[in-house]
mmCIF file of C-alpha atoms and ligand atoms in Angstrom:
data_model
loop_
_atom_site.group_PDB
_atom_site.id
_atom_site.type_symbol
_atom_site.label_atom_id
_atom_site.label_comp_id
_atom_site.label_asym_id
_atom_site.label_seq_id
_atom_site.Cartn_x
_atom_site.Cartn_y
_atom_site.Cartn_z
ATOM 1 C CA MET A 88 4.104 13.767 -9.312
ATOM 2 C CA ASN A 89 0.582 14.246 -10.629
ATOM 3 C CA PHE A 90 -1.235 11.750 -12.799
ATOM 4 C CA LYS A 91 -0.506 13.478 -16.099
ATOM 5 C CA ALA A 92 3.159 13.997 -15.342
ATOM 6 C CA LYS A 93 3.358 10.358 -14.321
ATOM 7 C CA SER A 94 1.797 9.263 -17.626
ATOM 8 C CA ILE A 95 4.310 11.280 -19.595
ATOM 9 C CA PHE A 96 7.107 9.910 -17.456
ATOM 10 C CA ASP A 97 5.851 6.345 -18.068
ATOM 11 C CA PHE A 98 5.760 6.954 -21.792
ATOM 12 C CA PHE A 99 9.455 7.665 -21.859
ATOM 13 C CA LEU A 100 10.505 5.420 -19.032
ATOM 14 C CA PRO A 101 7.924 2.667 -18.650
ATOM 15 C CA ARG A 102 7.609 1.034 -15.281
ATOM 16 C CA ILE A 103 8.160 -2.681 -15.442
ATOM 17 C CA CYS A 104 7.076 -5.271 -12.900
ATOM 18 C CA PRO A 105 10.284 -6.807 -11.509
ATOM 19 C CA GLY A 106 8.494 -10.149 -11.127
ATOM 20 C CA CYS A 107 7.170 -10.766 -14.638
ATOM 21 C CA ASN A 108 8.605 -7.870 -16.706
ATOM 22 C CA LYS A 109 5.097 -6.752 -17.653
ATOM 23 C CA LYS A 110 4.621 -3.047 -18.266
ATOM 24 C CA LEU A 111 2.781 -1.482 -15.356
ATOM 25 C CA SER A 112 -0.006 1.024 -15.811
ATOM 26 C CA VAL A 113 0.179 4.403 -14.128
ATOM 27 C CA GLU A 114 -2.110 3.487 -11.270
ATOM 28 C CA GLU A 115 -0.439 0.153 -10.540
ATOM 29 C CA LYS A 116 1.902 -0.457 -7.614
ATOM 30 C CA PRO A 117 5.590 -1.082 -8.465
ATOM 31 C CA VAL A 118 4.810 -4.829 -8.420
ATOM 32 C CA CYS A 119 1.804 -6.178 -10.360
ATOM 33 C CA VAL A 120 -1.110 -7.741 -8.473
ATOM 34 C CA ASP A 121 -0.451 -11.237 -9.835
ATOM 35 C CA CYS A 122 3.183 -11.213 -8.752
ATOM 36 C CA LEU A 123 2.373 -9.721 -5.379
ATOM 37 C CA SER A 124 -0.284 -12.336 -4.646
ATOM 38 C CA SER A 125 2.122 -15.127 -5.594
ATOM 39 C CA ILE A 126 4.516 -14.323 -2.754
ATOM 40 C CA LEU A 127 4.248 -16.606 0.254
ATOM 41 C CA ILE A 128 3.137 -14.772 3.404
ATOM 42 C CA ALA A 129 4.872 -15.622 6.685
ATOM 43 C CA ASP A 130 2.107 -16.888 8.974
ATOM 44 C CA GLU A 131 1.982 -16.639 12.770
ATOM 45 C CA ASP A 132 3.371 -20.129 13.393
ATOM 46 C CA ARG A 133 6.320 -19.563 11.136
ATOM 47 C CA LEU A 134 7.063 -16.190 12.727
ATOM 48 C CA GLU A 135 6.892 -17.588 16.230
ATOM 49 C CA ASN A 136 9.171 -20.443 15.264
ATOM 50 C CA GLU A 137 11.584 -18.028 13.614
ATOM 51 C CA PHE A 138 11.664 -15.767 16.662
ATOM 52 C CA ASN A 139 12.340 -18.664 19.038
ATOM 53 C CA LYS A 140 15.023 -20.141 16.820
ATOM 54 C CA ASN A 141 16.895 -16.889 16.125
ATOM 55 C CA PHE A 142 16.315 -14.621 19.100
ATOM 56 C CA GLY A 143 14.336 -16.492 21.751
ATOM 57 C CA SER A 144 17.097 -17.338 24.196
ATOM 58 C CA THR A 145 19.009 -14.065 23.842
ATOM 59 C CA LYS A 146 16.532 -11.465 25.181
ATOM 60 C CA VAL A 147 18.158 -8.992 22.791
ATOM 61 C CA ILE A 148 15.249 -8.690 20.372
ATOM 62 C CA LYS A 149 11.897 -7.983 21.997
ATOM 63 C CA ASP A 150 9.781 -9.095 19.066
ATOM 64 C CA PHE A 151 10.145 -9.872 15.398
ATOM 65 C CA TYR A 152 7.998 -9.574 12.308
ATOM 66 C CA SER A 153 8.464 -10.488 8.696
ATOM 67 C CA LYS A 154 5.936 -10.129 5.925
ATOM 68 C CA PHE A 155 6.994 -12.838 3.477
ATOM 69 C CA VAL A 156 8.884 -16.082 3.071
ATOM 70 C CA PHE A 157 11.846 -15.945 0.716
ATOM 71 C CA GLU A 158 11.693 -18.723 -1.862
ATOM 72 C CA THR A 159 14.603 -19.330 -4.222
ATOM 73 C CA ASP A 160 13.885 -18.617 -7.886
ATOM 74 C CA LYS A 161 10.516 -17.089 -7.098
ATOM 75 C CA THR A 162 9.081 -13.603 -7.515
ATOM 76 C CA LEU A 163 10.335 -12.092 -4.271
ATOM 77 C CA GLN A 164 13.908 -13.024 -5.092
ATOM 78 C CA GLN A 165 13.609 -11.043 -8.338
ATOM 79 C CA ILE A 166 12.071 -8.081 -6.538
ATOM 80 C CA ILE A 167 14.792 -7.982 -3.895
ATOM 81 C CA HIS A 168 17.437 -8.416 -6.565
ATOM 82 C CA ALA A 169 16.029 -5.436 -8.464
ATOM 83 C CA LEU A 170 16.108 -3.379 -5.263
ATOM 84 C CA LYS A 171 19.641 -4.410 -4.346
ATOM 85 C CA TYR A 172 21.377 -4.298 -7.679
ATOM 86 C CA LYS A 173 19.229 -2.334 -10.139
ATOM 87 C CA LYS A 174 18.579 0.861 -8.201
ATOM 88 C CA GLN A 175 14.829 0.161 -7.960
ATOM 89 C CA PHE A 176 14.489 2.356 -4.888
ATOM 90 C CA LYS A 177 10.703 2.600 -5.122
ATOM 91 C CA LEU A 178 10.515 -1.132 -4.582
ATOM 92 C CA GLY A 179 12.262 -0.670 -1.262
ATOM 93 C CA VAL A 180 9.806 1.977 -0.125
ATOM 94 C CA PHE A 181 6.917 -0.179 -1.322
ATOM 95 C CA LEU A 182 8.206 -3.279 0.520
ATOM 96 C CA GLY A 183 8.755 -1.182 3.640
ATOM 97 C CA GLU A 184 5.130 -0.077 3.458
ATOM 98 C CA LEU A 185 3.971 -3.684 3.161
ATOM 99 C CA VAL A 186 5.988 -4.650 6.247
ATOM 100 C CA ALA A 187 4.513 -1.651 8.076
ATOM 101 C CA GLU A 188 0.976 -2.959 7.470
ATOM 102 C CA GLY A 189 1.818 -6.029 9.549
ATOM 103 C CA ILE A 190 3.551 -4.031 12.257
ATOM 104 C CA LYS A 191 0.486 -1.814 12.631
ATOM 105 C CA THR A 192 -1.439 -4.826 13.913
ATOM 106 C CA LYS A 193 1.018 -5.212 16.816
ATOM 107 C CA ASP A 194 1.204 -3.142 19.968
ATOM 108 C CA TRP A 195 4.860 -2.234 19.474
ATOM 109 C CA GLN A 196 5.990 1.106 20.828
ATOM 110 C CA ILE A 197 8.647 2.376 18.454
ATOM 111 C CA ASP A 198 10.530 5.680 18.615
ATOM 112 C CA LEU A 199 13.066 5.219 15.851
ATOM 113 C CA ILE A 200 13.536 2.995 12.797
ATOM 114 C CA ILE A 201 17.058 1.948 11.841
ATOM 115 C CA PRO A 202 17.996 0.090 8.645
ATOM 116 C CA VAL A 203 20.702 -2.565 8.904
ATOM 117 C CA PRO A 204 23.751 -0.735 7.570
ATOM 118 C CA ILE A 205 26.117 -2.027 4.923
ATOM 119 C CA HIS A 206 29.855 -1.425 5.109
ATOM 120 C CA HIS A 207 30.970 1.870 3.590
ATOM 121 C CA LEU A 208 33.089 0.052 1.001
ATOM 122 C CA LYS A 209 30.081 -1.955 -0.107
ATOM 123 C CA LYS A 210 28.032 1.221 -0.167
ATOM 124 C CA ALA A 211 30.662 2.920 -2.302
ATOM 125 C CA GLU A 212 30.535 0.005 -4.701
ATOM 126 C CA ARG A 213 26.742 -0.301 -4.863
ATOM 127 C CA GLY A 214 26.002 3.368 -4.359
ATOM 128 C CA TYR A 215 23.280 2.898 -1.762
ATOM 129 C CA ASN A 216 22.002 0.755 1.067
ATOM 130 C CA GLN A 217 18.812 -1.017 -0.006
ATOM 131 C CA SER A 218 17.577 -1.174 3.591
ATOM 132 C CA ASP A 219 17.492 2.643 3.749
ATOM 133 C CA TYR A 220 14.530 2.510 1.380
ATOM 134 C CA LEU A 221 12.783 -0.150 3.444
ATOM 135 C CA ALA A 222 13.196 2.145 6.458
ATOM 136 C CA GLN A 223 11.781 5.037 4.428
ATOM 137 C CA GLY A 224 8.664 3.028 3.577
ATOM 138 C CA LEU A 225 8.206 1.966 7.186
ATOM 139 C CA SER A 226 8.751 5.497 8.396
ATOM 140 C CA LYS A 227 6.239 6.942 5.958
ATOM 141 C CA SER A 228 3.597 4.375 6.772
ATOM 142 C CA LEU A 229 4.074 4.249 10.561
ATOM 143 C CA ASN A 230 4.807 7.946 10.890
ATOM 144 C CA ILE A 231 7.916 7.247 12.948
ATOM 145 C CA PRO A 232 11.312 8.798 12.137
ATOM 146 C CA TYR A 233 14.158 6.730 10.727
ATOM 147 C CA SER A 234 17.880 7.184 10.815
ATOM 148 C CA GLY A 235 20.301 5.590 8.396
ATOM 149 C CA LYS A 236 23.293 6.984 10.217
ATOM 150 C CA SER A 237 22.874 5.797 13.784
ATOM 151 C CA ILE A 238 24.675 2.480 13.371
ATOM 152 C CA LYS A 239 27.785 1.799 11.371
ATOM 153 C CA ARG A 240 28.994 -1.484 9.969
ATOM 154 C CA ILE A 241 32.621 -1.684 11.002
ATOM 155 C CA LYS A 242 33.376 -5.135 9.640
ATOM 156 C CA TYR A 243 33.445 -5.825 5.937
ATOM 157 C CA THR A 244 31.741 -9.166 5.540
ATOM 158 C CA ASP A 245 31.592 -11.177 2.382
ATOM 159 C CA SER A 246 28.276 -12.230 1.025
ATOM 160 C CA GLN A 247 26.746 -14.527 3.588
ATOM 161 C CA THR A 248 24.800 -16.688 1.213
ATOM 162 C CA LYS A 249 27.261 -19.573 1.156
ATOM 163 C CA LEU A 250 28.030 -19.593 4.851
ATOM 164 C CA LYS A 251 26.646 -22.048 7.364
ATOM 165 C CA MET A 252 24.719 -20.852 10.386
ATOM 166 C CA LYS A 253 27.677 -20.806 12.800
ATOM 167 C CA GLU A 254 29.935 -19.161 10.242
ATOM 168 C CA ARG A 255 27.315 -16.492 9.646
ATOM 169 C CA ALA A 256 27.146 -15.684 13.339
ATOM 170 C CA LEU A 257 30.935 -15.365 13.568
ATOM 171 C CA ASN A 258 31.032 -13.364 10.372
ATOM 172 C CA VAL A 259 28.874 -10.593 11.830
ATOM 173 C CA SER A 260 29.918 -10.705 15.480
ATOM 174 C CA ASN A 261 30.895 -7.211 16.597
ATOM 175 C CA ALA A 262 30.204 -6.024 13.051
ATOM 176 C CA PHE A 263 28.215 -2.982 14.176
ATOM 177 C CA LYS A 264 28.941 0.116 16.166
ATOM 178 C CA VAL A 265 26.463 2.739 17.304
ATOM 179 C CA ARG A 266 27.571 6.067 15.902
ATOM 180 C CA GLN A 267 24.980 8.216 17.636
ATOM 181 C CA PRO A 268 24.509 6.769 21.150
ATOM 182 C CA LYS A 269 22.497 9.792 22.306
ATOM 183 C CA LYS A 270 19.987 9.197 19.548
ATOM 184 C CA VAL A 271 19.288 5.595 20.588
ATOM 185 C CA SER A 272 19.709 5.772 24.362
ATOM 186 C CA GLY A 273 16.419 5.200 26.172
ATOM 187 C CA LYS A 274 14.586 4.641 22.864
ATOM 188 C CA ASN A 275 12.544 1.788 21.477
ATOM 189 C CA ILE A 276 14.201 0.917 18.199
ATOM 190 C CA LEU A 277 12.952 -1.033 15.199
ATOM 191 C CA VAL A 278 15.737 -2.514 13.061
ATOM 192 C CA VAL A 279 14.906 -3.485 9.486
ATOM 193 C CA ASP A 280 16.684 -5.881 7.118
ATOM 194 C CA ASP A 281 15.747 -7.216 3.683
ATOM 195 C CA VAL A 282 16.000 -10.963 4.304
ATOM 196 C CA CYS A 283 16.421 -12.589 7.700
ATOM 197 C CA THR A 284 18.243 -15.887 7.264
ATOM 198 C CA THR A 285 19.698 -16.846 10.630
ATOM 199 C CA GLY A 286 18.855 -13.615 12.405
ATOM 200 C CA ALA A 287 22.564 -13.101 13.178
ATOM 201 C CA THR A 288 22.701 -9.673 11.530
ATOM 202 C CA LEU A 289 19.603 -8.332 13.289
ATOM 203 C CA LEU A 290 20.813 -9.852 16.551
ATOM 204 C CA GLU A 291 24.208 -8.132 16.296
ATOM 205 C CA CYS A 292 22.520 -4.794 15.597
ATOM 206 C CA GLY A 293 20.383 -5.407 18.664
ATOM 207 C CA ILE A 294 23.429 -6.153 20.810
ATOM 208 C CA ALA A 295 25.137 -2.933 19.674
ATOM 209 C CA LEU A 296 21.983 -0.893 20.336
ATOM 210 C CA ASN A 297 21.471 -2.425 23.770
ATOM 211 C CA LYS A 298 25.080 -1.622 24.656
ATOM 212 C CA SER A 299 24.321 1.998 23.832
ATOM 213 C CA GLY A 300 21.362 2.044 26.170
ATOM 214 C CA ALA A 301 18.437 1.406 23.823
ATOM 215 C CA SER A 302 15.344 0.718 25.876
ATOM 216 C CA SER A 303 14.159 -2.110 23.626
ATOM 217 C CA VAL A 304 14.922 -3.432 20.172
ATOM 218 C CA TYR A 305 12.375 -4.849 17.748
ATOM 219 C CA ALA A 306 13.392 -6.434 14.472
ATOM 220 C CA CYS A 307 11.660 -6.846 11.144
ATOM 221 C CA SER A 308 12.454 -7.964 7.633
ATOM 222 C CA VAL A 309 10.745 -8.168 4.288
ATOM 223 C CA ALA A 310 11.227 -11.916 4.268
ATOM 224 C CA ILE A 311 12.505 -14.847 6.256
ATOM 225 C CA ALA A 312 14.486 -17.603 4.579
ATOM 226 C CA GLU A 313 12.487 -20.614 3.517
HETATM 227 ZN ZN1 ZN B 601 4.362 -9.018 -12.259
#
């Protein structure tokens, strides 16, 4: 869309910052600068700690990166909520691009990006998988293909937010199945999720991909839990 078309579009359907509800100007990103700068960045120490705690002993996930720290009742929660429940797809692409910036600084060799899938019943209810848009943003920015159809979620799991760590792990064990083994076999895969809380979901995706002969599995998320 060119600038003029965008202006006309904004006139009828103004873009609103999901963090502060301020109207965004045409040239602004889908999140205003103030809101964006208020989000806590996940530093190296935190990431290393997170990797060791969630994946370290398993050898399933080769490396892990997350851009932000998820804080309850803060801006990022509103942004992710808007992406998940209000069809703000552009936010997903935008967040994916932000995650990609961090991944570019690493020497990861990635052949394919795969979003963590949601169960088809949940998808039917919500209409989309928010992580597909994260994968799109990553793909665009890293210039690496993505596939939203390579893994399937075969277990319908209830919202994990109220579950304890062990319950979460059980809840997602064997939850995923690789649908296109040929597509992942021998490849270096990057799996993307919105928020990594215990890592159980990313880990299970990694296990399924490894079973199908993936060469290595990297994981990333927009945020890690506080
Ligand atoms: Zn804002």
